Coordinates of C-alpha atoms and ligand atoms in Angstrom, one line a residue:
M1 CA 15.2 17.9 -6.2
K2 CA 15.7 15.0 -3.8
T3 CA 13.7 12.0 -4.9
F4 CA 13.3 8.3 -4.3
D5 CA 12.7 7.5 -7.9
I6 CA 14.5 4.4 -8.0
H7 CA 13.2 1.8 -10.5
S8 CA 12.1 -1.0 -8.1
P9 CA 13.3 -4.5 -9.6
E10 CA 11.1 -7.3 -10.8
Q11 CA 12.4 -10.5 -9.1
E12 CA 11.4 -13.8 -10.1
I13 CA 10.7 -16.2 -7.2
E14 CA 11.1 -20.1 -7.0
H15 CA 8.4 -22.3 -5.2
P16 CA 7.5 -25.8 -5.6
L17 CA 3.8 -24.9 -6.4
L18 CA 4.9 -22.7 -9.4
K19 CA 7.0 -25.5 -10.7
E20 CA 4.2 -27.9 -10.3
K21 CA 1.8 -25.8 -12.1
G22 CA 4.3 -24.4 -14.7
V23 CA 3.7 -20.7 -13.9
R24 CA 6.4 -18.0 -13.4
V25 CA 5.8 -15.5 -10.7
F26 CA 7.8 -12.2 -10.3
I27 CA 7.5 -9.7 -7.5
K28 CA 7.7 -6.1 -8.2
R29 CA 9.8 -5.0 -5.1
D30 CA 8.5 -1.7 -4.1
D31 CA 9.2 -2.6 -0.5
K32 CA 12.9 -1.7 -1.7
I33 CA 12.0 1.8 -2.4
H34 CA 12.7 3.0 1.2
P35 CA 12.4 1.2 4.5
F36 CA 9.8 3.4 6.1
I37 CA 8.4 5.4 3.2
S38 CA 7.1 2.0 2.2
G39 CA 6.4 1.1 -1.5
N40 CA 3.2 2.5 -2.6
K41 CA 3.2 5.2 0.1
W42 CA 6.1 6.9 -1.8
R43 CA 4.2 6.4 -5.1
K44 CA 1.1 8.0 -3.6
L45 CA 2.8 11.0 -1.8
K46 CA 5.3 11.9 -4.5
Y47 CA 3.0 14.3 -6.4
S48 CA 1.6 15.8 -3.2
I49 CA 5.3 16.5 -2.2
H50 CA 6.0 18.0 -5.6
E51 CA 3.1 20.3 -5.2
A52 CA 4.0 21.3 -1.6
L53 CA 7.4 22.2 -2.8
E54 CA 6.1 24.2 -5.7
Q55 CA 3.7 26.1 -3.5
E56 CA 6.5 26.5 -0.9
K57 CA 4.3 25.0 1.9
K58 CA 6.0 24.3 5.2
K59 CA 3.9 21.7 6.9
L60 CA 2.3 18.4 5.9
V61 CA -0.7 17.6 7.8
T62 CA -2.3 14.4 7.5
F63 CA -4.6 11.4 9.1
G64 CA -4.3 7.7 10.1
G65 CA -4.9 4.9 12.7
A66 CA -2.2 4.1 15.4
W67 CA -0.4 1.5 13.1
S68 CA -0.7 3.6 10.0
N69 CA 2.0 3.0 7.3
H70 CA 0.8 6.2 5.6
L71 CA 1.4 8.2 8.9
L72 CA 5.0 6.8 9.1
A73 CA 5.7 7.4 5.5
T74 CA 4.5 11.0 5.7
A75 CA 6.7 11.6 8.7
A76 CA 9.7 10.1 7.0
A77 CA 9.1 11.9 3.8
A78 CA 8.5 15.3 5.5
A79 CA 11.7 14.9 7.2
E80 CA 13.8 14.2 4.2
F81 CA 12.3 17.0 2.2
N82 CA 12.4 19.5 5.1
F83 CA 8.9 20.0 5.8
Q84 CA 7.3 19.9 9.4
S85 CA 4.6 17.1 9.6
Y86 CA 1.4 16.8 11.7
G87 CA -0.3 13.5 12.3
I88 CA -3.7 13.3 13.5
V89 CA -4.5 9.9 14.8
R90 CA -7.7 8.2 15.4
G91 CA -8.5 7.2 19.0
E92 CA -7.2 7.6 22.4
E93 CA -3.6 8.2 22.9
V94 CA -1.3 5.0 22.8
E95 CA 2.1 4.4 22.1
N96 CA 3.5 1.7 19.7
P97 CA 6.6 1.1 17.7
V98 CA 5.1 2.9 14.3
L99 CA 4.1 6.2 16.4
T100 CA 7.6 6.3 18.1
M101 CA 9.1 6.2 14.7
C102 CA 6.7 8.9 13.5
K103 CA 8.0 11.0 16.4
L104 CA 11.7 10.2 15.6
F105 CA 11.0 11.7 12.3
G106 CA 9.8 14.8 13.9
M107 CA 6.0 14.2 13.4
H108 CA 3.8 16.1 15.9
L109 CA 1.2 13.7 16.9
Q110 CA -2.5 14.6 18.1
F111 CA -4.9 12.1 19.1
V112 CA -8.6 12.7 18.5
S113 CA -11.6 10.9 19.3
R114 CA -13.0 8.3 16.6
E115 CA -16.2 10.7 16.5
A116 CA -14.0 13.9 15.8
Y117 CA -11.9 11.8 13.3
R118 CA -14.9 11.2 11.1
S119 CA -14.7 14.9 9.9
K120 CA -10.9 15.3 8.8
E121 CA -11.4 18.3 7.0
N122 CA -12.9 20.1 10.2
L123 CA -10.0 19.0 12.3
F124 CA -7.7 20.5 9.5
N125 CA -9.7 23.8 9.4
E126 CA -9.8 24.0 13.1
Q127 CA -6.0 24.2 13.3
F128 CA -4.8 25.2 9.8
E129 CA -7.4 27.0 7.7
K130 CA -5.5 30.3 8.1
D131 CA -2.1 28.9 7.6
P132 CA -0.9 29.1 4.2
E133 CA 2.0 27.0 4.8
A134 CA -0.1 23.9 5.5
M135 CA -0.9 21.4 3.1
Y136 CA -3.8 18.8 3.7
I137 CA -2.9 15.1 2.7
P138 CA -5.8 12.8 2.6
E139 CA -5.8 9.8 4.8
G140 CA -4.1 6.9 3.4
G141 CA -2.8 9.2 0.7
Y142 CA -5.9 8.8 -1.3
G143 CA -6.5 10.9 -4.3
K144 CA -5.7 11.8 -8.0
K145 CA -2.2 12.6 -7.4
A146 CA -1.7 9.0 -5.8
V147 CA -3.2 7.6 -9.1
L148 CA -0.5 9.4 -11.1
G149 CA 2.2 8.2 -8.9
C150 CA 1.0 4.5 -8.8
A151 CA 0.7 4.5 -12.7
E152 CA 4.4 4.8 -13.0
I153 CA 4.7 1.4 -11.6
I154 CA 3.4 0.1 -14.9
D155 CA 5.8 2.5 -16.6
E156 CA 8.8 1.0 -15.0
L157 CA 7.8 -2.8 -15.9
T158 CA 10.5 -4.6 -17.9
R159 CA 8.3 -7.6 -19.1
D160 CA 4.7 -8.2 -20.0
Y161 CA 2.4 -10.1 -17.6
D162 CA -0.6 -11.9 -17.8
A163 CA -1.9 -10.8 -14.5
L164 CA -1.0 -8.5 -11.8
F165 CA -2.0 -8.9 -8.0
C166 CA -2.3 -6.1 -5.6
A167 CA -3.8 -5.5 -2.1
A168 CA -6.1 -2.5 -1.7
G169 CA -7.0 -0.3 1.4
T170 CA -8.4 2.8 -0.2
G171 CA -8.0 1.6 -3.8
A172 CA -5.8 4.4 -5.0
T173 CA -2.8 2.1 -5.8
A174 CA -5.0 -0.3 -7.9
A175 CA -6.7 2.8 -9.6
G176 CA -3.1 3.9 -10.7
L177 CA -2.2 0.2 -11.7
A178 CA -5.3 0.2 -13.9
Q179 CA -4.8 3.5 -15.3
G180 CA -1.1 2.5 -16.2
I181 CA -2.3 -0.7 -17.8
L182 CA -4.7 1.2 -19.9
K183 CA -2.1 3.8 -20.9
H184 CA 0.4 1.2 -22.1
N185 CA -2.5 -0.7 -23.7
K186 CA -1.3 -3.8 -22.0
Q187 CA -3.3 -7.1 -22.0
T188 CA -2.3 -7.5 -18.1
K189 CA -5.3 -8.5 -16.1
L190 CA -5.4 -6.6 -12.7
H191 CA -6.3 -8.6 -9.7
V192 CA -7.3 -6.7 -6.5
I193 CA -7.5 -7.8 -3.3
P194 CA -9.6 -5.8 -0.8
V195 CA -7.9 -6.2 2.7
L196 CA -10.9 -4.7 4.3
K197 CA -14.4 -6.2 4.6
G198 CA -17.3 -4.5 2.4
N199 CA -17.6 -4.1 -1.0
F200 CA -16.6 -0.5 -1.4
I201 CA -13.1 -0.5 -3.2
P202 CA -14.7 -0.3 -6.8
S203 CA -16.7 2.8 -6.0
E204 CA -13.4 4.3 -4.7
I205 CA -11.6 3.7 -7.7
E206 CA -14.4 5.0 -9.8
K207 CA -14.3 8.1 -7.8
L208 CA -10.8 8.6 -8.9
G209 CA -11.9 8.6 -12.4
V210 CA -10.8 5.2 -13.3
S211 CA -12.9 2.6 -14.8
T212 CA -13.2 -0.8 -12.8
R213 CA -14.6 -2.7 -16.0
E214 CA -11.4 -4.7 -16.7
I215 CA -10.5 -5.1 -12.9
Y216 CA -11.0 -8.7 -11.3
F217 CA -11.8 -8.0 -7.5
H218 CA -11.3 -11.0 -5.1
E219 CA -13.5 -10.3 -2.2
E220 CA -12.8 -13.6 -0.4
Y221 CA -9.3 -12.9 0.9
H222 CA -10.0 -10.2 3.9
F223 CA -9.6 -13.0 6.3
G224 CA -12.3 -11.1 8.4
G225 CA -11.5 -7.6 7.8
Y226 CA -8.7 -5.1 8.3
A227 CA -5.5 -6.6 10.1
K228 CA -7.7 -9.7 11.1
T229 CA -5.8 -12.9 10.5
Q230 CA -6.4 -16.5 10.6
P231 CA -3.8 -19.5 11.1
S232 CA -3.9 -20.2 7.3
L233 CA -2.8 -16.7 6.6
L234 CA -0.2 -16.7 9.0
R235 CA 1.3 -20.0 7.9
F236 CA 1.3 -18.7 4.4
V237 CA 3.2 -15.6 5.4
K238 CA 5.9 -17.7 7.2
E239 CA 6.1 -20.3 4.3
F240 CA 6.4 -17.7 1.5
T241 CA 9.0 -15.7 3.6
S242 CA 11.2 -18.6 4.4
H243 CA 11.1 -20.0 0.8
T244 CA 11.7 -16.9 -1.1
G245 CA 13.7 -14.8 1.4
I246 CA 11.3 -11.9 0.8
L247 CA 9.5 -10.8 3.9
I248 CA 5.8 -10.1 3.7
E249 CA 3.3 -9.2 6.5
P250 CA -0.3 -10.3 7.0
I251 CA -2.1 -7.0 6.6
Y252 CA -1.7 -6.5 2.9
T253 CA 1.0 -8.3 0.9
G254 CA 0.2 -11.5 3.0
K255 CA -3.4 -11.4 1.8
S256 CA -2.7 -10.4 -1.9
F257 CA 0.1 -12.8 -2.3
F258 CA -2.3 -15.6 -0.6
A259 CA -4.7 -14.9 -3.1
A260 CA -2.4 -15.3 -6.0
F261 CA -1.0 -18.6 -4.7
D262 CA -4.4 -19.8 -4.1
Q263 CA -5.7 -18.8 -7.5
I264 CA -2.6 -20.6 -9.0
Q265 CA -3.4 -23.7 -6.8
K266 CA -6.9 -23.8 -8.3
D267 CA -5.6 -23.9 -11.8
N268 CA -6.9 -20.5 -12.6
F269 CA -3.7 -19.6 -14.5
P270 CA -2.7 -21.8 -17.8
R271 CA 0.9 -23.3 -17.7
G272 CA 3.1 -20.8 -19.1
S273 CA 1.4 -17.6 -17.3
H274 CA 3.6 -14.9 -16.1
I275 CA 2.1 -13.3 -13.1
L276 CA 3.4 -10.2 -11.2
L277 CA 2.7 -9.8 -7.5
L278 CA 3.2 -6.0 -6.4
H279 CA 5.0 -6.0 -2.9
T280 CA 3.8 -2.5 -1.5
G281 CA 6.0 -2.6 1.5
G282 CA 4.3 -1.9 4.8
L283 CA 6.6 -4.3 6.9
T284 CA 6.3 -2.3 10.1
G285 CA 2.8 -4.0 10.2
I286 CA 4.5 -7.0 11.5
L287 CA 5.5 -5.3 14.6
G288 CA 1.8 -4.8 15.8
M289 CA 1.0 -8.6 15.4
Y290 CA 4.3 -10.2 16.2
D291 CA 2.9 -12.3 19.0
K292 CA 0.6 -13.9 16.6
F293 CA 3.2 -15.9 14.9
S294 CA 4.2 -17.4 18.2
K295 CA 1.9 -20.4 17.7
I296 CA 2.7 -20.8 13.9
Ligands
LIG1 C1 -1.3 1.5 2.6 C2 -1.1 0.1 1.7 C3 -1.7 -0.6 0.9 C4 -3.2 -0.1 0.3 O1 -2.9 1.0 -0.7 P1 -4.2 1.7 -1.2 O2 -3.6 2.5 -2.2 O3 -4.6 2.3 0.0 O4 -5.3 0.6 -1.6 C5 -1.2 -1.7 0.5 N1 -0.1 -2.3 0.9 C6 0.6 -1.8 2.0 C7 1.7 -2.5 2.4 C8 0.1 -0.4 2.4 O5 0.8 0.1 3.4

């Protein structure tokens, strides 16, 4: 079977703050897995795609907002593995670069009201209930199969780390990391940065059968909510990217990397600590906020 099971590298970065504080920071470059099946989205889709192939499904049906990395990842993966793809998009019909790329990969887009979008199972059933070739993939790729795929990030690590930082949207990636850390009996402390407002990530992780007891949640880095930014965050994204040559975006990785640097700045890690930041990809997010950088 075709696959993108490349082991993404762990790359050490240099930065004056890290030198000053005597800590070493590495980036797990899941952004290198594929340009559009971005990082954790491949990890989350992998076992759904395996299942769809096994069950000889022909259509992948999924859900997302108009800038969803998951929609684009599903469209690109579907094209790669010869599935048809159907994307049900929240809100009135719009055009943007992400949706254009979804269409280029052959995704059939359908826009539904925010109201209708709330009952995704209904939307699926209305069109595909009697279609044995269609497979339902949850919004954001959230689910137990996503946990399995994301736990493999830990399988790949070539060193031990004192801390691992990741951004959370649905929490599925964080759940997989926690599972992997447990499975390998690692001492690594998982630091999760919810990028949305509201304290719902711990229960979403628990719903996937993963304990949150050992996870440290940083609730103070959402910058106002999903896709909200502040000048300090935008400045950090630019400063990090220009220093390291590794592009990040302000919606997910910008917030989690900001959190890591802020915690290092506040001396919350002793000298000699090894810290890993998970780069989950999602760089097309920049296309939706390119104009915000004009004043930075
Ligand atoms: C979707 C996404 C996340 C969030 O992952 P969850 O498993 O939903 O928590 C993080 N980073 C990027 C770049 C994403 O696209």
